[in-house]
Short mmCIF file of C-alpha atoms in Angstrom, two decimals:
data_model
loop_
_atom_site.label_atom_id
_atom_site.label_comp_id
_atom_site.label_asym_id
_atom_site.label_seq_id
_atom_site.Cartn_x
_atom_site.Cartn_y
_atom_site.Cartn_z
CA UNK A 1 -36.47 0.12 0.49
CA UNK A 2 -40.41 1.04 0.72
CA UNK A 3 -43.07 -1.57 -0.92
CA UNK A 4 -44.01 1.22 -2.83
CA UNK A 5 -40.82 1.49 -4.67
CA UNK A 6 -40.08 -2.36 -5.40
CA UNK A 7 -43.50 -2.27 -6.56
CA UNK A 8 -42.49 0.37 -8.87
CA UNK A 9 -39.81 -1.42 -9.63
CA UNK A 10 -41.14 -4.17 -11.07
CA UNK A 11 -44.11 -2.58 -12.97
CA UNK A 12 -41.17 -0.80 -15.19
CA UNK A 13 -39.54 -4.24 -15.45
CA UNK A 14 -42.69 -5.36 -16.74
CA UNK A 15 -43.48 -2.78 -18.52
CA UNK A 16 -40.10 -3.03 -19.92
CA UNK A 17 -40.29 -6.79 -21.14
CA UNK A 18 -43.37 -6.62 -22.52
CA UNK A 19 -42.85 -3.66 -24.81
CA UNK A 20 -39.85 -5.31 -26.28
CA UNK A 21 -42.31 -8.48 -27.08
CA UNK A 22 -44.65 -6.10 -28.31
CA UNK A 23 -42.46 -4.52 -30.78
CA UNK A 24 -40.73 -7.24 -31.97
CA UNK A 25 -44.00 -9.11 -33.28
CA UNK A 26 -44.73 -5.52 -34.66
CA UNK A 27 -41.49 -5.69 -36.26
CA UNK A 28 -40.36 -2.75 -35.21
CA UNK A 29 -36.63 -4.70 -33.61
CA UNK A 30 -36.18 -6.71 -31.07
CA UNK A 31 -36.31 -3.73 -28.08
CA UNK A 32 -32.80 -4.53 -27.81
CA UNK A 33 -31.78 -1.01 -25.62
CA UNK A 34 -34.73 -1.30 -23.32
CA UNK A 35 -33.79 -5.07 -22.88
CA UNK A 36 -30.46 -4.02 -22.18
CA UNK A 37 -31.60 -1.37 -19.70
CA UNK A 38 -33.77 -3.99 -18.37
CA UNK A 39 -30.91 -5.99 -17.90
CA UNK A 40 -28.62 -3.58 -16.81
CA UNK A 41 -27.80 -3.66 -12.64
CA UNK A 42 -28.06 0.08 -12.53
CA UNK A 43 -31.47 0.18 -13.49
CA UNK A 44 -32.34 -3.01 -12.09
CA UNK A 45 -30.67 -2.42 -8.36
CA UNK A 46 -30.25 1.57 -8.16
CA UNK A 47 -27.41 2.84 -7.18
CA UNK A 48 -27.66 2.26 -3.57
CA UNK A 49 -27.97 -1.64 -3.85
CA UNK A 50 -25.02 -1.64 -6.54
CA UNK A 51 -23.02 0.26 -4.60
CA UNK A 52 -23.41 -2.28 -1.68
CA UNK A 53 -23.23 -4.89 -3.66
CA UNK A 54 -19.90 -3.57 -5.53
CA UNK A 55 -18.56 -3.06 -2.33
CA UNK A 56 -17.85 -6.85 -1.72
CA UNK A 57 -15.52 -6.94 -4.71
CA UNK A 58 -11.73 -7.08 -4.29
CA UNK A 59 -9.87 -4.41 -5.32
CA UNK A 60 -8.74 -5.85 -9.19
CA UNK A 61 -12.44 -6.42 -9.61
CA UNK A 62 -13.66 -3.12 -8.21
CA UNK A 63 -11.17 -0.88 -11.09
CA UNK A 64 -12.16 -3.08 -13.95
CA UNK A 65 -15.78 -2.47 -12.79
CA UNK A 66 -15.11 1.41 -13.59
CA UNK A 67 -14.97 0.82 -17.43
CA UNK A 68 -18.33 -1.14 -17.91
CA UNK A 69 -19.97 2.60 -17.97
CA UNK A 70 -20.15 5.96 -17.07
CA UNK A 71 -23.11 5.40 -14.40
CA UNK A 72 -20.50 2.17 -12.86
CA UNK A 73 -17.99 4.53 -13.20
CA UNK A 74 -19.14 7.10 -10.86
CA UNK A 75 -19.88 4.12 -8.56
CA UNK A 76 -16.94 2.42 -8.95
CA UNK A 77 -14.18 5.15 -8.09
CA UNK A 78 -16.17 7.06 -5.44
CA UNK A 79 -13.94 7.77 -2.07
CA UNK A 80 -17.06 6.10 -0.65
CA UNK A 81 -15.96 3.50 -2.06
CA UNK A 82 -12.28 3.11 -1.75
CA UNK A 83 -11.85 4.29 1.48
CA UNK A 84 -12.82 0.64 2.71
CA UNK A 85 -9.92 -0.63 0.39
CA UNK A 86 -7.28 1.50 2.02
CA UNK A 87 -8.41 0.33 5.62
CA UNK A 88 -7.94 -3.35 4.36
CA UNK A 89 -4.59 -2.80 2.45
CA UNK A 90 -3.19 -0.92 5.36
CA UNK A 91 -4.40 -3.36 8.10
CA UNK A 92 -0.91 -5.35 9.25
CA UNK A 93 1.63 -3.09 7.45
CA UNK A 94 4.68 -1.73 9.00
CA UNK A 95 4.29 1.61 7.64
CA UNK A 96 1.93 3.62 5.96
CA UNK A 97 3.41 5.75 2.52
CA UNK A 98 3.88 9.49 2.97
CA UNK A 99 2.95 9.84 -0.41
CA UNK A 100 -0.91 8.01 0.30
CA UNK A 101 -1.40 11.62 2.43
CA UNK A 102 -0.95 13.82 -0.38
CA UNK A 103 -3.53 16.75 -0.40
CA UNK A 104 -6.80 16.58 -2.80
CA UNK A 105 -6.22 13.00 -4.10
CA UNK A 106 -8.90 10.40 -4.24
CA UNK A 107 -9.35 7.62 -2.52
CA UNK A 108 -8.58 5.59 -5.65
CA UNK A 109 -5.27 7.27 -5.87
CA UNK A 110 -4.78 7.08 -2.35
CA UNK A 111 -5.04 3.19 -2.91
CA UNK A 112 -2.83 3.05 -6.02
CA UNK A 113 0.11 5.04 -4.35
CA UNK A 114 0.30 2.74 -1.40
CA UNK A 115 0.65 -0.22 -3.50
CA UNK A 116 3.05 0.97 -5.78
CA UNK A 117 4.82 2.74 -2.65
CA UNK A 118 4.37 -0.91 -1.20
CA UNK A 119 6.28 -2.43 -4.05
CA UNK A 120 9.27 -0.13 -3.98
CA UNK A 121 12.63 -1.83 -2.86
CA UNK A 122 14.54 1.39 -3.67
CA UNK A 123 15.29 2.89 0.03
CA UNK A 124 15.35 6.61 0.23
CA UNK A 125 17.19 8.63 3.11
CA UNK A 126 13.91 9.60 4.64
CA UNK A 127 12.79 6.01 5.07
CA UNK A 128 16.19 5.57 6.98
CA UNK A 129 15.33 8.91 8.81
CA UNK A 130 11.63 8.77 9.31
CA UNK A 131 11.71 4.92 11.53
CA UNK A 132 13.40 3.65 14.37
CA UNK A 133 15.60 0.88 13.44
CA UNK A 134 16.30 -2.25 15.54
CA UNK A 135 19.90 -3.40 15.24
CA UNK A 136 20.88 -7.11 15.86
CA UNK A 137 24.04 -9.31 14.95
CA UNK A 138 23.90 -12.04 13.13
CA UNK A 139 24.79 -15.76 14.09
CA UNK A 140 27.96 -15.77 12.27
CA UNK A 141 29.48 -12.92 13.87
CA UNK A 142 31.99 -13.04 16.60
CA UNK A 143 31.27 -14.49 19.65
CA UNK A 144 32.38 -10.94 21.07
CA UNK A 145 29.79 -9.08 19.58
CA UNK A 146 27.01 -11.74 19.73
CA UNK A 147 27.93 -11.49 23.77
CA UNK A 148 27.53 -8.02 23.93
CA UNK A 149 24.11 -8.39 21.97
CA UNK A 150 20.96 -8.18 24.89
CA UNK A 151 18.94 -9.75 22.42
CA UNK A 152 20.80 -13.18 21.96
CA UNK A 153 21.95 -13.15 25.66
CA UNK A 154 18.57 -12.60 26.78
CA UNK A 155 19.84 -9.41 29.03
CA UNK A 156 17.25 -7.24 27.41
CA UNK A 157 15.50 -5.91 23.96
CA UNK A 158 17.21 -5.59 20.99
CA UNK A 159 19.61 -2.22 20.45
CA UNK A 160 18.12 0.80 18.87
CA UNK A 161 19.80 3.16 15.91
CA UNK A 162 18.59 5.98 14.68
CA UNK A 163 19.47 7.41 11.04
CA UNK A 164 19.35 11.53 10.43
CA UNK A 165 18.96 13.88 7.76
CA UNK A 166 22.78 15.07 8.03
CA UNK A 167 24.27 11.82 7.02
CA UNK A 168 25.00 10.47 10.95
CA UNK A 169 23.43 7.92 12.79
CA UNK A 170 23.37 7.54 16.60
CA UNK A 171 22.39 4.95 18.95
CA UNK A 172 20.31 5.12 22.65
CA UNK A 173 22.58 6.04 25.56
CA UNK A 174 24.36 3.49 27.45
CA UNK A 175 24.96 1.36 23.95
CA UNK A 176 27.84 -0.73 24.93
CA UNK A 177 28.12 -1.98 21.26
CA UNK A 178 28.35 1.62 19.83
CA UNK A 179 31.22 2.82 21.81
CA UNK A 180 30.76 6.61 21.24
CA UNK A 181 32.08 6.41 17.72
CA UNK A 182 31.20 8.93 14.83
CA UNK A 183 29.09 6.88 12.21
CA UNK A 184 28.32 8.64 8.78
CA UNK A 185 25.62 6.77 6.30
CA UNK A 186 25.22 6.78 2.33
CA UNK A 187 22.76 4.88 -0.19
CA UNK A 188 24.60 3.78 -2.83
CA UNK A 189 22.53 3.09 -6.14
CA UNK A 190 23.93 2.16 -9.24
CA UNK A 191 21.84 1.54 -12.60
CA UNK A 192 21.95 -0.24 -15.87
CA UNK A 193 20.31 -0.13 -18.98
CA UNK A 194 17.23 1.66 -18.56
CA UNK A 195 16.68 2.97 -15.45
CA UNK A 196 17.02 -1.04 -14.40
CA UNK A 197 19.18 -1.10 -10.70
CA UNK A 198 21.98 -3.13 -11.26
CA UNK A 199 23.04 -2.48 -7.46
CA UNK A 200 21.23 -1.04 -4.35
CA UNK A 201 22.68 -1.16 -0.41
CA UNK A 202 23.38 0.82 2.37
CA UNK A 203 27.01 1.28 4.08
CA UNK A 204 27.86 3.20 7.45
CA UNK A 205 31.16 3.89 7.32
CA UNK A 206 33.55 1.83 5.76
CA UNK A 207 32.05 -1.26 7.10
CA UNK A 208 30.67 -3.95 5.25
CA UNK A 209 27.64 -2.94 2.60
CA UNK A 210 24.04 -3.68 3.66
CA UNK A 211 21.73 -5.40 1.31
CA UNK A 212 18.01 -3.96 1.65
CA UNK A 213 15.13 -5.85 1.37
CA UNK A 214 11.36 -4.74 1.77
CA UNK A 215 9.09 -7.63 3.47
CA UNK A 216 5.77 -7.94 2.42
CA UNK A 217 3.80 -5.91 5.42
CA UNK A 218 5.91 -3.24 4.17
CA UNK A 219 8.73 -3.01 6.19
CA UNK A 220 12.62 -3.11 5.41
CA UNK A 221 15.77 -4.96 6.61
CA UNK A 222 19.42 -3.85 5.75
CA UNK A 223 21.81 -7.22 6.40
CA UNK A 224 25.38 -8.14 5.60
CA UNK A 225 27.29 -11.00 7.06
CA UNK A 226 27.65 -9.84 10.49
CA UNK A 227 24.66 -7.60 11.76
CA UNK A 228 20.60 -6.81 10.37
CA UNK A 229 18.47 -3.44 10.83
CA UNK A 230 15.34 -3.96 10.94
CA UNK A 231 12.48 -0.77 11.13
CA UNK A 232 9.92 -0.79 13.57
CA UNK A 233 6.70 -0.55 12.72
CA UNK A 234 5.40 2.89 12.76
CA UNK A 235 2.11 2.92 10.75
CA UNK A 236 0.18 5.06 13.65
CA UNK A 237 3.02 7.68 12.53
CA UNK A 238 0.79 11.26 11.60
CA UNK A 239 1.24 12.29 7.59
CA UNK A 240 2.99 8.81 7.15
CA UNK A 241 6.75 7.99 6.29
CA UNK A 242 8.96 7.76 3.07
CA UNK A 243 9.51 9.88 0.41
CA UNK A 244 7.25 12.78 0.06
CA UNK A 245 6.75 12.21 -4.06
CA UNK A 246 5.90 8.92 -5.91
CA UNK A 247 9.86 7.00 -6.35
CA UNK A 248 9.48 3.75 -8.26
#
């Protein structure tokens, strides 16, 4: 900032502080809304030293900033702004939300999405379709299967299957687990009360149900008993994965 314009600065300050002494021994009030202006970071700062300032608060801090006033408003929801959130919350996750790309949204929506997105545990078909999924079995499983496993005999990475819109799911050539067999998928979601889930998994075939959980970088896992999927991160993915409207 020039010298000319802190000196500016403070000559309103002053200018500021000593009218509201002046009027109050005048009795004319206390100056009580140039005091406030006075005291108000806006004024004080500018905008371009708020906004660089505001910029170091976390997120929670940075939305309740937006109520304060209409000028901390403007500051405080600019894309400007946010766009430096969403870099942080998507640094480390496993996937990025389809729905954080929709068209014409701000920033601050952008952000918002993604963590409710984030916070979903209800799987849709085109988060089974959209990643790759690494398959494993689990310790407890047969010693047959665990043997034909390259990932706990060392032989090689972990198996790959693949989930598609039609309902099937396939597996990478030369699969000596998957056999050539037709496998069919379904989500099966039941609810209670109001719109509470009282049950949630995933079942290929008429094998044992899959429980799904979502891990905290975003990712999921379906896991029974005997075997775990796991989806590989994909958050480079263009237009981003998932549903392509808001499910919660």
């Amino acid at each position: 900032m020039a010298e000319s314009e802190l000196e500016r600065r403070e000559a309103k300050k002053k200018k500021l502080v000593e009218g509201g002494e002046e009027s109050s021994l005048e009795g004319g009030g206390d100056g009580g809304g140039e005091e406030k202006a006075w005291m108000n970071p806006m004024v004080t700062l500018g905008p371009d030293i708020l906004t660089r300032t505001m910029k170091f608060l976390d997120a929670r801090s940075l939305a309740r900033s937006a109520v304060v006033s209409d000028d901390w408003y403007q500051v405080a929801t600019s894309d400007n702004m946010w766009s430096a959130k969403c870099v942080e919350l998507w640094k480390g996750k496993a996937h990025i939300p389809r729905v954080s790309m929709l068209r014409g949204a701000s920033k601050l929506e952008t952000y918002s999405l993604s963590v409710k997105d984030g916070m979903r545990n209800r799987i849709m078909k085109e988060d089974l379709c959209d990643h790759v999924w690494e398959f494993r079995f689990q310790e407890t499983a047969p010693e047959y299967w665990l043997n034909l496993d390259p990932s706990w005999m060392d032989s090689g990475p972990p198996m790959n299957r693949y989930f598609h819109p039609d309902g099937s799911q396939t597996a990478d050539p030369m699969d000596v687990v998957w056999g050539g067999h037709e496998s069919q998928f379904s989500i099966v979601t039941s609810y209670v009360g109001k719109g509470e889930i009282r049950e949630h998994y995933v079942r290929i075939n008429r094998w044992p149900p899959m429980t799904v959980t979502r891990k905290e970088d975003w990712s999921w896992e379906l896991s029974n008993h005997l075997y775990r999927y796991n989806s590989i991160p994909d958050a480079n993915k263009k237009g981003g994965t998932g549903p392509h409207f808001p499910v919660w």
